[in-house]
Coordinates of C-alpha atoms in Angstrom, one line a residue:
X111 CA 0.0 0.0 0.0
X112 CA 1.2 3.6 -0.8
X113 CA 0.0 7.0 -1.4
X114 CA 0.3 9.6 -4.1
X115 CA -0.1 13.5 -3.5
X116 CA -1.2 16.1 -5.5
X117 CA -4.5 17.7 -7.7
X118 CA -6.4 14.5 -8.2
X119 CA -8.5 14.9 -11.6
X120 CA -10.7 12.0 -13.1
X121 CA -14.3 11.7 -15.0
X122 CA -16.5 9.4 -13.0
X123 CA -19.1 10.0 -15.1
X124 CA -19.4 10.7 -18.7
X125 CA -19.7 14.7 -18.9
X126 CA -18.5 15.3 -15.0
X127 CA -15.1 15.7 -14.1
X128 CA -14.2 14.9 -10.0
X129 CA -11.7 16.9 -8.4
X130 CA -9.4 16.8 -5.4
X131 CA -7.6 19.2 -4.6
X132 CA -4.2 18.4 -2.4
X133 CA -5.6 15.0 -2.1
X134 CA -4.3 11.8 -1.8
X135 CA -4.9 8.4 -3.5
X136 CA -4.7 5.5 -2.0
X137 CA -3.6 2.0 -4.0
X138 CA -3.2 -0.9 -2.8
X139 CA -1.5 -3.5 -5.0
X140 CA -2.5 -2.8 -8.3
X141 CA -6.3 -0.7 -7.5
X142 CA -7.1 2.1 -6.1
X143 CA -8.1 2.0 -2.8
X144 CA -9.5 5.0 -2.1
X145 CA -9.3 9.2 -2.8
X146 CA -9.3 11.3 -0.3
X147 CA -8.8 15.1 0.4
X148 CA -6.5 14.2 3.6
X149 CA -5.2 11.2 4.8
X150 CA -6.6 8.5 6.5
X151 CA -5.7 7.3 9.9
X152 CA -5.5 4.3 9.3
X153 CA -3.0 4.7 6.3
X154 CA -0.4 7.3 8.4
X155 CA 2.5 5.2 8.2
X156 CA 2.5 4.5 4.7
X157 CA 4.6 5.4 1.8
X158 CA 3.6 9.4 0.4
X159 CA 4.8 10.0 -2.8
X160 CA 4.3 13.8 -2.5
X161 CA 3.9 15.5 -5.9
X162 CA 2.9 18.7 -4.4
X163 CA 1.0 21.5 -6.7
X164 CA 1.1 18.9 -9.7
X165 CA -1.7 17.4 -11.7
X166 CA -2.5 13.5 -11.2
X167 CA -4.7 12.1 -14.1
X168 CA -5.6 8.9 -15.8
X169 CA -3.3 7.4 -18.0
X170 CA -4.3 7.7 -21.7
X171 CA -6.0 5.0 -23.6
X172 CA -5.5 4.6 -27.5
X173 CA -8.1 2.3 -29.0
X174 CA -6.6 2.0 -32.6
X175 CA -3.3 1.8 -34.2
X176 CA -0.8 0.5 -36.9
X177 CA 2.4 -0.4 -35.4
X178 CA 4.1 -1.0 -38.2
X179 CA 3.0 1.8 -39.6
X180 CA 4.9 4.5 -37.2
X181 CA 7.6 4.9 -40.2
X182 CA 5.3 6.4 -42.1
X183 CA 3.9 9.7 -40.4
X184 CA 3.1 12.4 -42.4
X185 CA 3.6 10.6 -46.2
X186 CA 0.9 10.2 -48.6
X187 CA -1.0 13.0 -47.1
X188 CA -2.4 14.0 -50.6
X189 CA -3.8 10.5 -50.9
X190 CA -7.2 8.7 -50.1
X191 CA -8.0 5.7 -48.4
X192 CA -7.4 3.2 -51.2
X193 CA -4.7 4.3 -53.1
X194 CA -2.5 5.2 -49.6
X195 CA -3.1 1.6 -48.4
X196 CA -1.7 0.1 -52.0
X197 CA 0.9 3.1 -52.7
X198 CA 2.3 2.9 -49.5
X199 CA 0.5 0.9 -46.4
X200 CA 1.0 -2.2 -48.1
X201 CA 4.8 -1.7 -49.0
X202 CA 5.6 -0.4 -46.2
X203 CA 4.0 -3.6 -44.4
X204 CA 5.7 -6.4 -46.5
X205 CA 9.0 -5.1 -44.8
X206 CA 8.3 -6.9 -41.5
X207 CA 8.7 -10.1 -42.6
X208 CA 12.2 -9.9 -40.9
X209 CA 12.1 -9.8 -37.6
X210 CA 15.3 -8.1 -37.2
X211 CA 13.7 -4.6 -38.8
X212 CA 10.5 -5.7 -36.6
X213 CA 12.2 -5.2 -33.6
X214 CA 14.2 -2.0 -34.4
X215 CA 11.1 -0.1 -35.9
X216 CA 8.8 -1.6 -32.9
X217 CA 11.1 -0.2 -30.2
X218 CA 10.6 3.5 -31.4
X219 CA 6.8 2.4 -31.5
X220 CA 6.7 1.7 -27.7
X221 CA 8.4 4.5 -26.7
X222 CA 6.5 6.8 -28.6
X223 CA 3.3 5.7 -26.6
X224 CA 5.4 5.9 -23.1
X225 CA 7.0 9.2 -24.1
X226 CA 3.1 10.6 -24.7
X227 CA 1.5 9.3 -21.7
X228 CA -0.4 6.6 -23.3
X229 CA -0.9 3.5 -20.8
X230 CA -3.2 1.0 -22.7
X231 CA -3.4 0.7 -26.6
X232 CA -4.9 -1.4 -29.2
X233 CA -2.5 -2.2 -32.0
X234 CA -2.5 -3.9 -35.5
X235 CA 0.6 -5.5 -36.8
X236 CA 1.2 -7.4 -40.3
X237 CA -0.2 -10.6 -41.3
X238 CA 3.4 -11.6 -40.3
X239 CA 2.5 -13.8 -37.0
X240 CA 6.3 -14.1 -36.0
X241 CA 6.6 -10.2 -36.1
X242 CA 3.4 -9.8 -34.2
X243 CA 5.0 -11.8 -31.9
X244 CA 8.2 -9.6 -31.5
X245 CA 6.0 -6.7 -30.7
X246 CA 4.2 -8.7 -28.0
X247 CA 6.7 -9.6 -26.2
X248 CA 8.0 -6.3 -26.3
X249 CA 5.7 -4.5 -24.9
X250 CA 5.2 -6.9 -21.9
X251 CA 8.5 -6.5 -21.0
X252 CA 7.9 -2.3 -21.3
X253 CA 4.7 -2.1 -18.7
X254 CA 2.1 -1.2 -20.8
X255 CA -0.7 -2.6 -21.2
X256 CA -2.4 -3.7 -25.0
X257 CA -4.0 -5.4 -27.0
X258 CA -1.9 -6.7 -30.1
X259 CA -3.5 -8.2 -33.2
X260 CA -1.8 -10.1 -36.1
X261 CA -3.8 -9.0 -39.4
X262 CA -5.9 -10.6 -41.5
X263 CA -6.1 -10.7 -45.3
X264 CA -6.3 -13.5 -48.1
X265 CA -8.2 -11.5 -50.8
X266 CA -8.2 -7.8 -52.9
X267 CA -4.3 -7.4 -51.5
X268 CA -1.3 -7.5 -52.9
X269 CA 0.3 -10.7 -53.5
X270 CA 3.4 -10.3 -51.5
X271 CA 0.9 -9.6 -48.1
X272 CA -2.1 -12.3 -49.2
X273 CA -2.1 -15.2 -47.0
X274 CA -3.5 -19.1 -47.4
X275 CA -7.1 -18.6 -45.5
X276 CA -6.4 -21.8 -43.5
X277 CA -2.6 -21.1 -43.1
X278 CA -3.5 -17.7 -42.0
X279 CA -6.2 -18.9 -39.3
X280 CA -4.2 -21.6 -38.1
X281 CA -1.6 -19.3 -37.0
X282 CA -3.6 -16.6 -35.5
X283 CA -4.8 -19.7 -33.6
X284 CA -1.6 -20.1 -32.5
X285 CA -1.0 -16.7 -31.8
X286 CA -3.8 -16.8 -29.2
X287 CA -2.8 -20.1 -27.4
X288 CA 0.5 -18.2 -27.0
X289 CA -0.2 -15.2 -25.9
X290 CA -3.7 -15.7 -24.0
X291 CA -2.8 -16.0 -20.4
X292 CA -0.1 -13.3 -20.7
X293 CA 0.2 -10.6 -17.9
X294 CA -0.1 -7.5 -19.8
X295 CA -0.2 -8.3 -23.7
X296 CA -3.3 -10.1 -25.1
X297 CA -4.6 -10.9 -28.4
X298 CA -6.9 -9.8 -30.3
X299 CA -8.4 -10.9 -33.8
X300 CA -7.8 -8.7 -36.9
X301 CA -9.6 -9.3 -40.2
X302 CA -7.9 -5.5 -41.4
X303 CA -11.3 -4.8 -43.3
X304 CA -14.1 -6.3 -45.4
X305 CA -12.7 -5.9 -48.8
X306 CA -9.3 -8.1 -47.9
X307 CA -11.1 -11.0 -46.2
X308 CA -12.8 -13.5 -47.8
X309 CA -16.2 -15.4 -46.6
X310 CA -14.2 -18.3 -45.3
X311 CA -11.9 -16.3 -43.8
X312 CA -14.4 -14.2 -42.4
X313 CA -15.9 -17.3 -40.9
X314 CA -13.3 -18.9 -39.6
X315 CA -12.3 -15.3 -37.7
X316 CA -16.0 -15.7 -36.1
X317 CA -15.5 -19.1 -35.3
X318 CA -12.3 -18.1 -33.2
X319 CA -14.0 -15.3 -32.0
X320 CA -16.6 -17.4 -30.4
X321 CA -14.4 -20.3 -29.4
X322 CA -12.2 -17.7 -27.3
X323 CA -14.7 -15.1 -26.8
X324 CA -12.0 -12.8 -27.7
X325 CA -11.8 -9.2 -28.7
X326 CA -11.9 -8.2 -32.4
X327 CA -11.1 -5.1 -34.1
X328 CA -11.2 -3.7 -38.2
X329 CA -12.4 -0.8 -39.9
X330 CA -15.5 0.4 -41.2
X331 CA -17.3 3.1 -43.0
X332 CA -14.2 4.6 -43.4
X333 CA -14.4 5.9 -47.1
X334 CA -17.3 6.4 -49.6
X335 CA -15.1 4.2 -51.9
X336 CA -14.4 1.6 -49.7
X337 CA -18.4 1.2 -48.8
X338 CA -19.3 0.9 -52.5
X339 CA -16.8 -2.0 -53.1
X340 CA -17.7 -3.4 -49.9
X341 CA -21.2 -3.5 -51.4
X342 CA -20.0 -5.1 -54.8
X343 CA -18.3 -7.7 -52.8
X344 CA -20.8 -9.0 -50.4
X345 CA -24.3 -8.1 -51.8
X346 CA -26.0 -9.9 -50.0
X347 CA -25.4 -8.2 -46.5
X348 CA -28.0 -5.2 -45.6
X349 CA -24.8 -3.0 -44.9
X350 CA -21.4 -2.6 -43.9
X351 CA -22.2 -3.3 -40.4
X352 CA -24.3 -6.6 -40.8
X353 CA -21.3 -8.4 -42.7
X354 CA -19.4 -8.3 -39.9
X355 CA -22.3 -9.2 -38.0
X356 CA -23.3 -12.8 -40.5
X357 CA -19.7 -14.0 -39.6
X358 CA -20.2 -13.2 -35.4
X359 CA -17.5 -10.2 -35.5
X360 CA -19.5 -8.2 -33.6
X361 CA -19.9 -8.7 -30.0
X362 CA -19.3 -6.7 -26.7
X363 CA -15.2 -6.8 -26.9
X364 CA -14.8 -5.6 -30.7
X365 CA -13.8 -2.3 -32.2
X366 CA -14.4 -1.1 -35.2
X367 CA -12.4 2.2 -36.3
X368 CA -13.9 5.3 -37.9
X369 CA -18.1 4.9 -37.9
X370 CA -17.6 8.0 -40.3
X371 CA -20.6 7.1 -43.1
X372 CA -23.0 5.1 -40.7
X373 CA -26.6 4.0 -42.0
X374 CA -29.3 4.7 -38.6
X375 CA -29.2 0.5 -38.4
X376 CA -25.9 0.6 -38.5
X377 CA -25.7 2.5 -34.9
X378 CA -28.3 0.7 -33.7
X379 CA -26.6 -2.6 -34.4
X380 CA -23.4 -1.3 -32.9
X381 CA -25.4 -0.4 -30.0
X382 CA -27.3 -3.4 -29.5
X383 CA -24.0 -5.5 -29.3
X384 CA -22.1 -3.4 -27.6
X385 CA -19.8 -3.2 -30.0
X386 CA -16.9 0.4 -29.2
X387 CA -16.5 2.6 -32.2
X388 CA -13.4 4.3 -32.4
X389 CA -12.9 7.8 -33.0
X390 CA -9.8 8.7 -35.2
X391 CA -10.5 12.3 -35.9
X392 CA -6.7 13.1 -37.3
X393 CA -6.5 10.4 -39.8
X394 CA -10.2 11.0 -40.6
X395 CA -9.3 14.5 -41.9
X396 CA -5.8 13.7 -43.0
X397 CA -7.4 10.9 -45.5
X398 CA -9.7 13.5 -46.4
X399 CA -12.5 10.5 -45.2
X400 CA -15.0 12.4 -42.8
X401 CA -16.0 13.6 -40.0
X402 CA -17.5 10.5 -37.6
X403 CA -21.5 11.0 -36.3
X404 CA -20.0 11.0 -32.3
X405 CA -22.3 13.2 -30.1
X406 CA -25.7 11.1 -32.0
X407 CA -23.8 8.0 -32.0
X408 CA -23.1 8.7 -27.7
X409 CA -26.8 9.5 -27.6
X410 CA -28.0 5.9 -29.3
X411 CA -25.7 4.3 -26.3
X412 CA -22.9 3.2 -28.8
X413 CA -19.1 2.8 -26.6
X414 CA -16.8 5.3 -27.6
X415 CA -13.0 5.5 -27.7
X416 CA -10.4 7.4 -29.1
X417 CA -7.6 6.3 -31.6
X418 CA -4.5 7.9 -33.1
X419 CA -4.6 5.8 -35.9
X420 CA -1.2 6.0 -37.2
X421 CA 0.3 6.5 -39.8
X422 CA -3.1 7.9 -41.1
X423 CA -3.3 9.8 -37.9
X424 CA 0.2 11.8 -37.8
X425 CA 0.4 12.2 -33.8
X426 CA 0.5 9.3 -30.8
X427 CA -0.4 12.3 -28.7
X428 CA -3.7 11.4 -26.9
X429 CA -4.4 15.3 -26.1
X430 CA -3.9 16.4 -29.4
X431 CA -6.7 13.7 -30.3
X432 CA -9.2 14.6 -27.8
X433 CA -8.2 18.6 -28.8
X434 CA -9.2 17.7 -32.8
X435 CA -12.0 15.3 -31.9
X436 CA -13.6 18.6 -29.7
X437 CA -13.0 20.8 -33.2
X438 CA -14.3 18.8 -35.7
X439 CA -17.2 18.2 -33.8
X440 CA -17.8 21.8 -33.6
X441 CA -17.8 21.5 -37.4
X442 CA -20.1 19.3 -37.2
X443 CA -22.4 21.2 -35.2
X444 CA -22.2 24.7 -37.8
X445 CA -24.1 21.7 -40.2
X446 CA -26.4 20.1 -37.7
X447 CA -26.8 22.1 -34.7
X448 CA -29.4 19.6 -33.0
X449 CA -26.7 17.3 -32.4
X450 CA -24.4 20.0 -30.2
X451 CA -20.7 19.6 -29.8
X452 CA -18.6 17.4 -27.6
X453 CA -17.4 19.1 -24.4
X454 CA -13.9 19.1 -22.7
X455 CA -15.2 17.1 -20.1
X456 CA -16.6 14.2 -22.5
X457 CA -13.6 14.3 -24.3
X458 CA -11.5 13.5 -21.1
X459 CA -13.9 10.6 -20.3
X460 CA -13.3 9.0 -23.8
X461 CA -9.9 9.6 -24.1
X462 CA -9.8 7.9 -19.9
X463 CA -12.5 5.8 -18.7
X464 CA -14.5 5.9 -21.4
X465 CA -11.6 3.9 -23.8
X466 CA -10.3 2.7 -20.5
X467 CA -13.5 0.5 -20.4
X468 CA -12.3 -2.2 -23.0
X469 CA -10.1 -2.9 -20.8
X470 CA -11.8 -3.5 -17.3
X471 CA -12.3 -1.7 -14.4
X472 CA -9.6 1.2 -16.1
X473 CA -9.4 4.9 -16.9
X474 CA -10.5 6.3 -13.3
X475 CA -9.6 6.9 -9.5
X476 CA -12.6 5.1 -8.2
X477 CA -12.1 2.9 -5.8
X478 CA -11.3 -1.3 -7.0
X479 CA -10.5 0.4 -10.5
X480 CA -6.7 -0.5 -11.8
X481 CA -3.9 2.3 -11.1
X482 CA -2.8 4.2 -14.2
X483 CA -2.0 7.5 -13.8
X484 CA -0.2 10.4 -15.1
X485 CA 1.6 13.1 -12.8
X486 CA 1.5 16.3 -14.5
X487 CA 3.7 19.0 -14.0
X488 CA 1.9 22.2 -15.8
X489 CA 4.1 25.0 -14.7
X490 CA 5.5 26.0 -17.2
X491 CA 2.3 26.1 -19.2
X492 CA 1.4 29.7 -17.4
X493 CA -1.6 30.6 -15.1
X494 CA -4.3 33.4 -14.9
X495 CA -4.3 34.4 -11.4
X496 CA -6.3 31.5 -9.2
X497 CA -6.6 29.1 -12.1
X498 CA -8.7 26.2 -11.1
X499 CA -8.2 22.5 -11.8
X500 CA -10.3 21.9 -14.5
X501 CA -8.4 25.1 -16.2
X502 CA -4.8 23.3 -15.8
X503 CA -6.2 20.1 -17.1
X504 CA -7.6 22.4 -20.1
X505 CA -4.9 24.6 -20.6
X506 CA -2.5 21.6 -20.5
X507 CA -4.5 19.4 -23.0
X508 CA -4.7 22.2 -25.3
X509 CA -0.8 23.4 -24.8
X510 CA 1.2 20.8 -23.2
X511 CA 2.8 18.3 -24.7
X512 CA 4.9 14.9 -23.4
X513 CA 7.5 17.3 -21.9
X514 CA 5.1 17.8 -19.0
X515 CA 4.5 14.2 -17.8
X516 CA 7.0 13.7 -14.7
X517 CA 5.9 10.5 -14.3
X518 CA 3.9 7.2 -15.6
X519 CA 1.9 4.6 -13.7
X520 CA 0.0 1.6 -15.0
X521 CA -1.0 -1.2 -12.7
X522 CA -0.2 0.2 -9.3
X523 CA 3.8 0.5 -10.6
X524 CA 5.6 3.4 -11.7
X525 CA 7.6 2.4 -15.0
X526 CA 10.6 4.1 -16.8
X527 CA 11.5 4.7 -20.0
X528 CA 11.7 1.3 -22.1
X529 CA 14.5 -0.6 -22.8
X530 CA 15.4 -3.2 -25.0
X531 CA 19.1 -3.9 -25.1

């Protein structure tokens, strides 16, 4: 058992931010025990970790990446959803084949998300299952937490990435039975979307999905072009949504990325199965794709988390996701002013508890919930006279950056910078 000190800030609720000012939390192995504005008897000879005026915050939560697709920030900006995967995703991909160039590439990955505060991601790799594997036990050994996926894809690819269906399943199989019962680092299935998975694979992806009850995560309704051809492909389905849902992709552990170009019984489905959509506002503009339905899509009772979304998404910066995701739906609300706009406080939750959520009891200070945190230092940031808490947490959001983060918890343990001599 030990204590930390300082400006406690955490959304208990979605749209209601708790503060504590010069408080202490309490944990107690790997949960929080308790919050409290003084210290409890009972606790006066434990360890204090004083952190004084500083701010003490959730860790960040990242719902969707590319690992493997880090190299590539900021190229192919002038490019759409279709031609950047086959101009440069897929090349880019085929290159971790060698585990050798897996392992140096995935080392700037992971300390990218520790440098930025980020204590529980969701990751895609490449259909390559050994390279997947590098990148798990990776970040095991770093402290954070994830889940990390070894794509799908046996059809509409290029040859050098398109796998043997059953080849492909067997080793994602595999993948799971390896990785299933570790610590920090579980699996996840990953068909990458519609158009690259075929009907058997599809299957056999729900099949595993139901066997394991395990998470899943793709994309959809990403792209206008991308829907069309999903259309041409499987005709059959009502939508985008209810192919996923024929082959049992959809269940109460699954993500699916973007939600941009969502038919009404397409959120209602996504609703009704608990299913997360994931916000990914930067790539969503940087792809030129759209701006994602989120305040009426929060209203219907879908999940909601944030995701950075590289290399479509050019920053790992959680705060510079929330910042866009509040802009964009301001945007949205100049068009369709009955919907509102997504406030400060909302945004916190996602990017916290609210993402935090696919994980367990994660993503806030209340008590029995695991300890990730963030300590804060914001002075250099500036202050108008008697600035309150919620106006640090703004201001630092909006104008901090990695530089401010004195220290990283996740699990009830402080960690340090990763290493992987």
């Amino acid at each position: 058992m030990y204590a930390l000190k300082g400006n406690i800030i955490y959304a208990a609720e979605c749209g209601e931010l708790t503060v504590v000012q010069n408080g202490h939390i309490g944990v107690d192995g790997e949960r929080v025990a308790f919050v409290s504005g003084t210290l409890p008897k009972a606790y006066q000879d434990i360890e204090v970790k004083d952190y004084g005026d500083r701010l003490i915050i959730p860790g960040f939560c990242d719902l969707h990446t590319h690992a493997p697709q880090f190299e590539n920030i900021g190229l192919g900006m002038n490019l759409q959803l279709l031609p950047w995967l086959n101009q440069l995703t897929f090349p880019t991909e085929a290159k971790y084949a060698d585990k050798a160039y897996a392992k140096e590439k995935y080392a700037h990955v992971i300390s990218e998300f520790y440098r930025f505060g980020t204590t529980r991601a969701v990751l895609f790799t490449t259909v390559h299952e050994e390279t997947a594997q590098v990148l798990v036990d990776m970040m095991e050994k770093s402290g954070i937490c994830a889940y990390i996926g070894k794509v799908n894809m046996d059809s509409n690819c290029p040859e050098f990435l398109c796998e043997d269906t059953e080849k492909s399943l067997a080793e994602t199989r595999a993948f799971f039975e390896r990785n299933k019962d570790n610590q920090n680092v579980k699996p996840i299935l990953t068909p990458r979307f519609v158009p690259t998975c075929s009907r058997e694979m599809l299957k056999g992806l729900g099949k595993l999905a139901a066997e394991y009850h395990a998470p899943v995560q793709s994309h959809i309704n990403e792209n206008l072009d991308e829907i069309r051809w999903v259309g041409e492909l499987f005709p059959e389905a009502e939508h985008y949504a209810d192919v996923y849902d024929r082959y049992g992709l959809l269940n109460d552990k699954t993500l699916m990325a973007h939600c941009i170009h969502m038919k009404p019984e397409e959120i209602e489905m996504l609703a009704e199965r608990g299913v997360y959509a994931v916000h990914c506002p930067q790539s969503n503009v940087n792809l030129a794709s759209g701006m994602m339905p989120l305040k009426p899509m929060m209203e219907q009772g879908v999940r909601i988390g944030f995701g950075s979304d590289v290399s479509g998404g050019h920053v790992v910066s959680m705060s510079e996701i929330m910042v866009l995701a509040m802009q964009v739906s301001k945007l949205r609300y100049q068009q369709n002013p009955e919907e509102g706009f997504l406030s400060f406080a909302e945004a916190f939750y996602i990017a916290t508890k609210g993402g935090g959520s696919f994980f367990g009891k994660v993503g806030s200070f209340e008590p029995e919930y695991e300890f990730d945190a963030l300590v804060i230092d914001d002075a250099s940031l500036g202050k108008n006279g008697e600035s309150d808490m919620i106006e640090r947490l703004s201001r630092f959001v909006y104008k901090g950056d990695d530089r401010n983060i004195v220290a990283r918890f996740i699990k009830g343990r402080e960690i340090q910078p990763p290493r992987f001599d």
